[in-house]
Coordinates of C-alpha atoms in Angstrom, one line a residue:
Chain A
G1205 CA -14.5 -57.8 -3.8
E1206 CA -15.4 -54.2 -2.8
N1207 CA -15.5 -51.5 -5.4
V1208 CA -15.9 -47.8 -4.7
E1209 CA -17.0 -45.2 -7.2
Q1210 CA -16.7 -41.5 -6.5
H1211 CA -18.4 -38.6 -8.3
P1212 CA -17.8 -36.0 -9.5
S1213 CA -14.1 -36.1 -10.3
T1214 CA -14.0 -32.3 -10.2
L1215 CA -16.5 -30.0 -8.5
S1216 CA -16.3 -26.2 -8.6
V1217 CA -18.5 -24.2 -6.3
Q1218 CA -18.9 -20.5 -5.3
E1219 CA -17.5 -19.6 -2.0
G1220 CA -20.3 -19.8 0.6
D1221 CA -22.3 -22.4 -1.3
S1222 CA -22.6 -26.1 -0.4
A1223 CA -20.7 -28.9 -2.0
V1224 CA -21.8 -32.6 -2.2
I1225 CA -19.6 -35.5 -3.1
K1226 CA -21.1 -38.9 -3.6
C1227 CA -19.6 -42.4 -3.4
T1228 CA -21.2 -45.8 -4.1
Y1229 CA -19.9 -49.1 -2.9
S1230 CA -20.6 -52.7 -4.0
D1231 CA -20.1 -54.9 -0.9
S1232 CA -23.1 -54.8 1.4
A1233 CA -20.9 -56.1 4.2
S1234 CA -18.9 -52.9 4.3
N1235 CA -19.5 -51.1 7.6
Y1236 CA -16.9 -48.3 7.8
F1237 CA -16.8 -45.2 5.5
P1238 CA -14.1 -42.6 6.0
W1239 CA -13.5 -39.4 4.1
Y1240 CA -10.0 -38.0 3.7
K1241 CA -8.9 -34.5 2.6
Q1242 CA -5.7 -33.9 0.7
E1243 CA -4.6 -30.4 0.2
L1244 CA -2.2 -29.7 -2.6
G1245 CA 1.3 -31.1 -1.8
K1246 CA 0.2 -32.4 1.6
R1247 CA -0.7 -35.7 3.2
P1248 CA -4.3 -37.1 3.2
Q1249 CA -6.0 -36.4 6.6
L1250 CA -9.1 -38.0 8.0
I1251 CA -11.9 -35.4 8.2
I1252 CA -14.9 -37.5 9.1
D1253 CA -16.0 -41.1 9.2
I1254 CA -19.2 -43.0 9.7
R1255 CA -20.0 -46.6 10.7
S1256 CA -23.0 -48.4 9.3
N1257 CA -25.0 -48.3 12.5
V1258 CA -25.7 -44.6 12.0
G1259 CA -27.2 -42.8 9.0
E1260 CA -25.6 -39.3 9.5
K1261 CA -22.8 -37.7 11.3
K1262 CA -21.9 -34.0 11.5
D1263 CA -18.8 -32.1 12.5
Q1264 CA -19.3 -28.3 12.2
R1265 CA -19.6 -27.5 8.5
I1266 CA -19.1 -31.1 7.2
A1267 CA -21.5 -34.0 7.4
V1268 CA -21.6 -37.5 6.0
T1269 CA -24.8 -39.4 5.2
L1270 CA -25.1 -43.1 4.6
N1271 CA -27.8 -45.0 2.7
K1272 CA -27.2 -48.7 3.3
T1273 CA -30.0 -49.8 1.1
A1274 CA -28.8 -47.9 -1.9
K1275 CA -25.1 -48.5 -0.9
H1276 CA -24.1 -44.9 -1.2
F1277 CA -22.7 -42.3 1.1
S1278 CA -22.1 -38.6 0.6
L1279 CA -19.9 -35.8 2.0
H1280 CA -21.7 -32.5 2.5
I1281 CA -19.7 -29.3 3.1
T1282 CA -21.8 -26.2 3.9
E1283 CA -20.7 -22.5 3.7
T1284 CA -17.6 -23.4 1.7
Q1285 CA -14.4 -21.5 2.2
P1286 CA -11.2 -21.2 0.3
E1287 CA -9.4 -23.6 2.6
D1288 CA -11.9 -26.3 1.6
S1289 CA -10.1 -26.4 -1.8
A1290 CA -8.5 -29.9 -1.9
V1291 CA -8.9 -33.4 -3.2
Y1292 CA -11.4 -35.5 -1.2
F1293 CA -11.3 -39.2 -1.1
C1294 CA -13.9 -41.6 0.1
A1295 CA -13.3 -45.2 1.2
A1296 CA -15.2 -48.2 2.3
S1297 CA -14.2 -51.3 4.3
K1298 CA -15.2 -53.8 6.9
L1299 CA -13.9 -52.7 10.3
S1300 CA -12.5 -56.2 10.8
N1301 CA -10.5 -55.8 7.6
Y1302 CA -7.1 -54.1 7.2
Q1303 CA -7.9 -53.0 3.7
L1304 CA -9.7 -49.8 2.8
I1305 CA -11.0 -49.6 -0.8
W1306 CA -10.7 -46.0 -2.0
G1307 CA -12.6 -43.9 -4.5
A1308 CA -10.6 -42.1 -7.2
G1309 CA -11.0 -38.7 -5.5
T1310 CA -12.8 -35.4 -6.1
K1311 CA -11.0 -32.2 -6.7
L1312 CA -13.0 -29.5 -5.0
I1313 CA -12.4 -25.9 -6.3
I1314 CA -13.8 -23.0 -4.3
K1315 CA -14.3 -19.9 -6.5
P1316 CA -14.0 -16.5 -4.8
Chain B
D666 CA 0.4 -35.3 17.3
V667 CA 1.2 -38.5 15.5
K668 CA 4.2 -38.2 13.3
V669 CA 4.7 -40.4 10.3
T670 CA 8.0 -39.6 8.5
Q671 CA 9.1 -40.7 5.1
S672 CA 12.8 -40.4 4.5
S673 CA 12.6 -38.7 1.1
R674 CA 10.2 -36.3 -0.5
Y675 CA 11.5 -36.7 -4.0
L676 CA 13.6 -39.6 -5.4
V677 CA 14.9 -40.2 -8.9
K678 CA 16.1 -43.7 -9.8
R679 CA 17.1 -45.6 -12.9
T680 CA 15.4 -48.6 -14.3
G681 CA 16.7 -51.8 -12.7
E682 CA 17.9 -50.1 -9.5
K683 CA 17.0 -51.4 -6.1
V684 CA 15.0 -48.8 -4.3
F685 CA 14.3 -48.4 -0.6
L686 CA 11.6 -46.2 0.8
E687 CA 11.7 -45.8 4.5
C688 CA 8.8 -44.9 6.9
V689 CA 9.0 -44.2 10.6
Q690 CA 6.1 -43.5 13.0
D691 CA 6.4 -42.3 16.6
M692 CA 3.1 -43.4 18.1
D693 CA 3.8 -47.0 18.8
H694 CA 1.2 -48.0 16.2
E695 CA 0.9 -51.7 15.4
N696 CA -0.5 -51.3 11.9
M697 CA 1.5 -49.8 9.1
F698 CA 0.7 -49.5 5.4
W699 CA 2.2 -48.6 2.1
Y700 CA 0.0 -47.1 -0.6
R701 CA 0.6 -45.9 -4.1
Q702 CA -1.2 -42.8 -5.3
D703 CA -1.8 -42.2 -9.0
P704 CA -4.1 -39.5 -10.5
G705 CA -7.5 -40.9 -11.2
L706 CA -6.9 -44.1 -9.4
G707 CA -7.1 -43.1 -5.8
L708 CA -4.9 -44.9 -3.3
R709 CA -4.0 -48.5 -3.8
L710 CA -2.6 -50.7 -1.1
I711 CA 0.7 -52.3 -1.8
Y712 CA 1.5 -54.1 1.5
F713 CA 0.5 -53.7 5.1
S714 CA 1.9 -55.0 8.4
Y715 CA 0.0 -55.6 11.7
D716 CA 3.0 -56.5 13.8
V717 CA 6.8 -56.7 13.7
K718 CA 8.0 -59.1 11.0
M719 CA 4.4 -59.7 9.9
K720 CA 3.3 -58.5 6.4
E721 CA 0.4 -59.1 4.2
K722 CA -0.1 -58.3 0.5
G723 CA -2.5 -55.6 -0.6
D724 CA -4.0 -55.1 -4.0
I725 CA -0.8 -54.5 -6.0
P726 CA 2.2 -56.2 -4.4
E727 CA 3.9 -57.3 -7.6
G728 CA 7.3 -55.8 -8.0
Y729 CA 7.5 -54.8 -4.3
S730 CA 8.5 -56.2 -1.0
V731 CA 8.5 -54.9 2.5
S732 CA 10.4 -55.2 5.7
R733 CA 9.4 -54.5 9.3
E734 CA 12.2 -55.4 11.7
K735 CA 11.1 -52.8 14.3
K736 CA 7.7 -51.7 15.3
E737 CA 8.2 -48.0 14.3
R738 CA 9.8 -48.7 10.9
F739 CA 8.2 -50.1 7.7
S740 CA 10.3 -50.2 4.6
L741 CA 9.1 -50.6 1.0
I742 CA 11.6 -52.2 -1.4
L743 CA 11.4 -52.1 -5.2
E744 CA 13.7 -55.0 -6.2
S745 CA 14.2 -53.8 -9.7
A746 CA 12.6 -50.4 -10.4
S747 CA 10.7 -50.0 -13.6
T748 CA 9.2 -46.9 -15.2
N749 CA 5.6 -48.0 -14.4
Q750 CA 6.6 -47.7 -10.7
T751 CA 6.9 -44.0 -11.1
S752 CA 4.3 -42.7 -8.6
M753 CA 3.6 -41.1 -5.3
Y754 CA 4.2 -43.5 -2.4
L755 CA 2.4 -42.9 0.9
C756 CA 3.1 -44.6 4.2
A757 CA 0.4 -44.7 6.9
S758 CA 0.0 -46.1 10.4
S759 CA -3.0 -46.8 12.6
S760 CA -3.6 -47.9 16.1
P761 CA -5.5 -51.1 16.8
G762 CA -7.8 -49.3 19.3
G763 CA -10.6 -49.3 16.8
G764 CA -10.6 -51.1 13.5
A765 CA -7.2 -51.6 11.9
N766 CA -8.2 -49.3 9.1
E767 CA -9.7 -46.5 11.2
K768 CA -8.0 -43.2 11.5
L769 CA -5.0 -43.7 9.2
F770 CA -2.1 -41.2 9.8
F771 CA -0.2 -40.6 6.6
G772 CA 3.3 -39.5 5.9
S773 CA 4.0 -36.6 3.5
G774 CA 4.7 -39.0 0.6
T775 CA 7.7 -39.8 -1.6
Q776 CA 7.4 -38.9 -5.3
L777 CA 9.5 -41.5 -7.0
S778 CA 10.5 -41.1 -10.7
V779 CA 12.1 -44.1 -12.4
L780 CA 13.9 -43.1 -15.6

Protein backbone atom coordinates (compact mmCIF):
# COMPACT_ATOMS: atom_id res chain seq x y z
CA GLY A 1 0.00 0.00 0.00
CA GLU A 2 0.88 3.67 -0.09
CA ASN A 3 3.45 5.10 2.27
CA VAL A 4 4.26 8.80 2.69
CA GLU A 5 7.43 10.10 4.28
CA GLN A 6 7.74 13.75 5.24
CA HIS A 7 10.91 15.74 6.01
CA PRO A 8 12.04 17.51 8.04
CA SER A 9 10.07 16.90 11.21
CA THR A 10 10.95 20.38 12.46
CA LEU A 11 11.99 23.40 10.41
CA SER A 12 13.06 26.71 11.84
CA VAL A 13 13.46 29.69 9.50
CA GLN A 14 14.00 33.41 9.88
CA GLU A 15 10.99 35.57 9.21
CA GLY A 16 11.06 36.65 5.59
CA ASP A 17 13.03 33.63 4.41
CA SER A 18 11.62 30.70 2.43
CA ALA A 19 10.64 27.31 3.80
CA VAL A 20 10.54 24.03 1.92
CA ILE A 21 8.94 20.81 3.15
CA LYS A 22 9.35 17.62 1.17
CA CYS A 23 7.29 14.44 0.96
CA THR A 24 7.95 11.21 -0.86
CA TYR A 25 5.34 8.61 -1.72
CA SER A 26 5.59 4.98 -2.74
CA ASP A 27 2.55 4.23 -4.91
CA SER A 28 3.07 5.48 -8.47
CA ALA A 29 -0.72 5.29 -9.00
CA SER A 30 -1.31 8.11 -6.49
CA ASN A 31 -2.66 11.16 -8.27
CA TYR A 32 -3.77 13.59 -5.59
CA PHE A 33 -1.50 15.42 -3.14
CA PRO A 34 -2.93 17.88 -0.61
CA TRP A 35 -1.20 19.94 2.06
CA TYR A 36 -2.90 20.79 5.34
CA LYS A 37 -1.89 23.36 7.92
CA GLN A 38 -2.66 22.89 11.60
CA GLU A 39 -2.08 25.83 13.89
CA LEU A 40 -1.58 25.12 17.56
CA GLY A 41 -4.83 23.93 19.14
CA LYS A 42 -6.77 24.25 15.90
CA ARG A 43 -8.15 21.97 13.24
CA PRO A 44 -6.19 21.00 10.11
CA GLN A 45 -7.12 23.11 7.10
CA LEU A 46 -6.40 22.52 3.45
CA ILE A 47 -4.00 25.15 2.11
CA ILE A 48 -3.15 23.82 -1.32
CA ASP A 49 -3.44 20.63 -3.34
CA ILE A 50 -2.20 19.32 -6.65
CA ARG A 51 -3.27 16.61 -9.03
CA SER A 52 -0.76 14.53 -10.94
CA ASN A 53 -1.58 16.09 -14.28
CA VAL A 54 0.27 19.28 -13.32
CA GLY A 55 3.79 19.83 -12.08
CA GLU A 56 3.31 23.00 -10.05
CA LYS A 57 0.58 25.05 -8.47
CA LYS A 58 0.82 28.43 -6.77
CA ASP A 59 -1.40 30.41 -4.45
CA GLN A 60 0.12 33.72 -3.37
CA ARG A 61 3.09 32.88 -1.12
CA ILE A 62 2.65 29.11 -1.20
CA ALA A 63 3.39 26.67 -3.99
CA VAL A 64 3.50 22.93 -4.42
CA THR A 65 5.71 21.11 -6.89
CA LEU A 66 5.33 17.51 -7.98
CA ASN A 67 7.95 15.22 -9.48
CA LYS A 68 6.12 12.06 -10.55
CA THR A 69 9.25 10.32 -11.77
CA ALA A 70 10.98 10.67 -8.43
CA LYS A 71 7.69 10.31 -6.54
CA HIS A 72 8.09 13.37 -4.41
CA PHE A 73 6.26 16.62 -3.89
CA SER A 74 7.20 19.72 -1.95
CA LEU A 75 5.57 22.68 -0.27
CA HIS A 76 7.28 26.03 -0.73
CA ILE A 77 6.45 29.04 1.41
CA THR A 78 8.08 32.33 0.45
CA GLU A 79 8.47 35.48 2.56
CA THR A 80 7.52 33.61 5.70
CA GLN A 81 5.51 35.42 8.36
CA PRO A 82 4.77 34.65 12.03
CA GLU A 83 1.31 33.36 11.11
CA ASP A 84 2.96 30.62 9.03
CA SER A 85 4.07 28.94 12.26
CA ALA A 86 2.14 25.67 12.38
CA VAL A 87 2.39 21.95 11.71
CA TYR A 88 2.11 21.10 8.03
CA PHE A 89 0.92 17.71 6.81
CA CYS A 90 1.27 16.27 3.35
CA ALA A 91 -0.85 13.41 2.07
CA ALA A 92 -1.19 11.24 -1.02
CA SER A 93 -4.02 9.28 -2.52
CA LYS A 94 -5.79 8.16 -5.62
CA LEU A 95 -8.73 10.47 -6.26
CA SER A 96 -10.97 7.43 -6.66
CA ASN A 97 -10.00 6.29 -3.17
CA TYR A 98 -11.54 7.42 0.10
CA GLN A 99 -8.32 7.02 1.96
CA LEU A 100 -5.62 9.65 2.24
CA ILE A 101 -2.21 8.47 3.43
CA TRP A 102 -0.63 11.15 5.59
CA GLY A 103 2.91 12.19 6.33
CA ALA A 104 3.97 12.53 9.97
CA GLY A 105 3.95 16.32 9.87
CA THR A 106 6.49 19.15 9.91
CA LYS A 107 6.54 21.73 12.66
CA LEU A 108 7.45 25.05 11.06
CA ILE A 109 8.83 27.69 13.40
CA ILE A 110 9.23 31.26 12.17
CA LYS A 111 11.88 33.14 14.11
CA PRO A 112 11.38 36.90 14.48
CA ASP B 1 -18.58 28.14 5.80
CA VAL B 2 -18.67 24.42 6.38
CA LYS B 3 -19.09 23.59 10.01
CA VAL B 4 -17.98 20.28 11.47
CA THR B 5 -18.75 20.12 15.15
CA GLN B 6 -17.42 17.61 17.62
CA SER B 7 -19.40 17.33 20.81
CA SER B 8 -16.52 17.43 23.29
CA ARG B 9 -13.15 19.18 23.22
CA TYR B 10 -11.74 17.21 26.15
CA LEU B 11 -12.88 13.90 27.56
CA VAL B 12 -11.53 11.79 30.40
CA LYS B 13 -12.69 8.21 30.71
CA ARG B 14 -11.74 5.12 32.65
CA THR B 15 -10.41 1.86 31.22
CA GLY B 16 -13.25 -0.41 30.17
CA GLU B 17 -15.82 2.36 29.75
CA LYS B 18 -17.87 2.64 26.57
CA VAL B 19 -17.14 5.98 24.94
CA PHE B 20 -19.15 7.86 22.33
CA LEU B 21 -17.63 10.64 20.23
CA GLU B 22 -20.13 12.61 18.21
CA CYS B 23 -19.60 14.59 15.04
CA VAL B 24 -22.12 16.71 13.14
CA GLN B 25 -21.65 18.53 9.83
CA ASP B 26 -23.99 21.13 8.37
CA MET B 27 -23.09 21.03 4.68
CA ASP B 28 -24.99 17.96 3.52
CA HIS B 29 -21.71 16.14 2.82
CA GLU B 30 -21.95 12.48 1.87
CA ASN B 31 -18.51 11.50 3.13
CA MET B 32 -17.49 11.53 6.76
CA PHE B 33 -14.31 10.31 8.39
CA TRP B 34 -12.85 9.59 11.81
CA TYR B 35 -9.12 10.06 12.24
CA ARG B 36 -6.80 9.60 15.14
CA GLN B 37 -3.87 12.01 15.52
CA ASP B 38 -0.79 11.06 17.52
CA PRO B 39 2.51 12.99 17.63
CA GLY B 40 4.97 11.77 15.02
CA LEU B 41 2.41 9.52 13.37
CA GLY B 42 0.35 12.01 11.41
CA LEU B 43 -3.33 11.25 10.93
CA ARG B 44 -4.53 7.69 10.75
CA LEU B 45 -7.95 6.76 9.40
CA ILE B 46 -10.13 4.73 11.73
CA TYR B 47 -13.40 4.51 9.78
CA PHE B 48 -15.19 6.38 7.06
CA SER B 49 -18.71 6.53 5.72
CA TYR B 50 -19.83 7.49 2.23
CA ASP B 51 -23.55 7.35 2.89
CA VAL B 52 -26.10 6.87 5.64
CA LYS B 53 -25.71 3.46 7.28
CA MET B 54 -22.64 2.74 5.14
CA LYS B 55 -19.22 2.37 6.74
CA GLU B 56 -15.81 1.16 5.75
CA LYS B 57 -12.76 0.32 7.84
CA GLY B 58 -9.70 2.49 7.62
CA ASP B 59 -6.18 1.66 8.70
CA ILE B 60 -6.78 1.15 12.41
CA PRO B 61 -10.37 0.04 13.10
CA GLU B 62 -9.57 -2.40 15.91
CA GLY B 63 -11.29 -1.44 19.14
CA TYR B 64 -13.60 1.03 17.42
CA SER B 65 -16.99 0.99 15.77
CA VAL B 66 -19.05 3.70 14.09
CA SER B 67 -22.64 4.64 13.50
CA ARG B 68 -24.21 6.80 10.82
CA GLU B 69 -27.95 6.84 11.22
CA LYS B 70 -28.37 10.33 9.75
CA LYS B 71 -26.44 12.01 6.98
CA GLU B 72 -25.19 14.85 9.15
CA ARG B 73 -24.03 12.75 12.11
CA PHE B 74 -21.18 10.26 12.38
CA SER B 75 -20.41 8.70 15.74
CA LEU B 76 -17.27 6.91 16.86
CA ILE B 77 -17.66 4.31 19.57
CA LEU B 78 -14.96 2.84 21.76
CA GLU B 79 -16.57 -0.35 22.99
CA SER B 80 -14.19 -0.79 25.93
CA ALA B 81 -11.74 2.07 26.25
CA SER B 82 -8.11 1.22 26.81
CA THR B 83 -5.14 3.43 27.71
CA ASN B 84 -3.64 3.03 24.23
CA GLN B 85 -6.70 4.81 22.85
CA THR B 86 -5.66 8.01 24.57
CA SER B 87 -5.33 10.36 21.61
CA MET B 88 -6.72 13.31 19.67
CA TYR B 89 -9.71 12.27 17.57
CA LEU B 90 -10.60 14.29 14.50
CA CYS B 91 -13.78 14.08 12.51
CA ALA B 92 -13.89 15.29 8.90
CA SER B 93 -16.34 15.53 6.06
CA SER B 94 -16.11 16.05 2.32
CA SER B 95 -18.38 16.57 -0.62
CA PRO B 96 -18.40 14.04 -3.45
CA GLY B 97 -18.15 16.86 -5.97
CA GLY B 98 -14.52 16.03 -6.61
CA GLY B 99 -12.71 13.00 -5.25
CA ALA B 100 -14.02 11.69 -1.95
CA ASN B 101 -10.80 12.66 -0.21
CA GLU B 102 -10.56 16.13 -1.70
CA LYS B 103 -11.00 19.15 0.51
CA LEU B 104 -11.61 17.60 3.89
CA PHE B 105 -13.24 19.84 6.46
CA PHE B 106 -12.18 18.95 9.97
CA GLY B 107 -13.78 19.38 13.35
CA SER B 108 -11.83 20.93 16.23
CA GLY B 109 -10.97 17.54 17.66
CA THR B 110 -11.64 15.67 20.88
CA GLN B 111 -8.67 15.02 23.15
CA LEU B 112 -9.54 11.75 24.85
CA SER B 113 -7.64 10.57 27.91
CA VAL B 114 -8.24 7.03 29.12
CA LEU B 115 -7.06 6.43 32.68
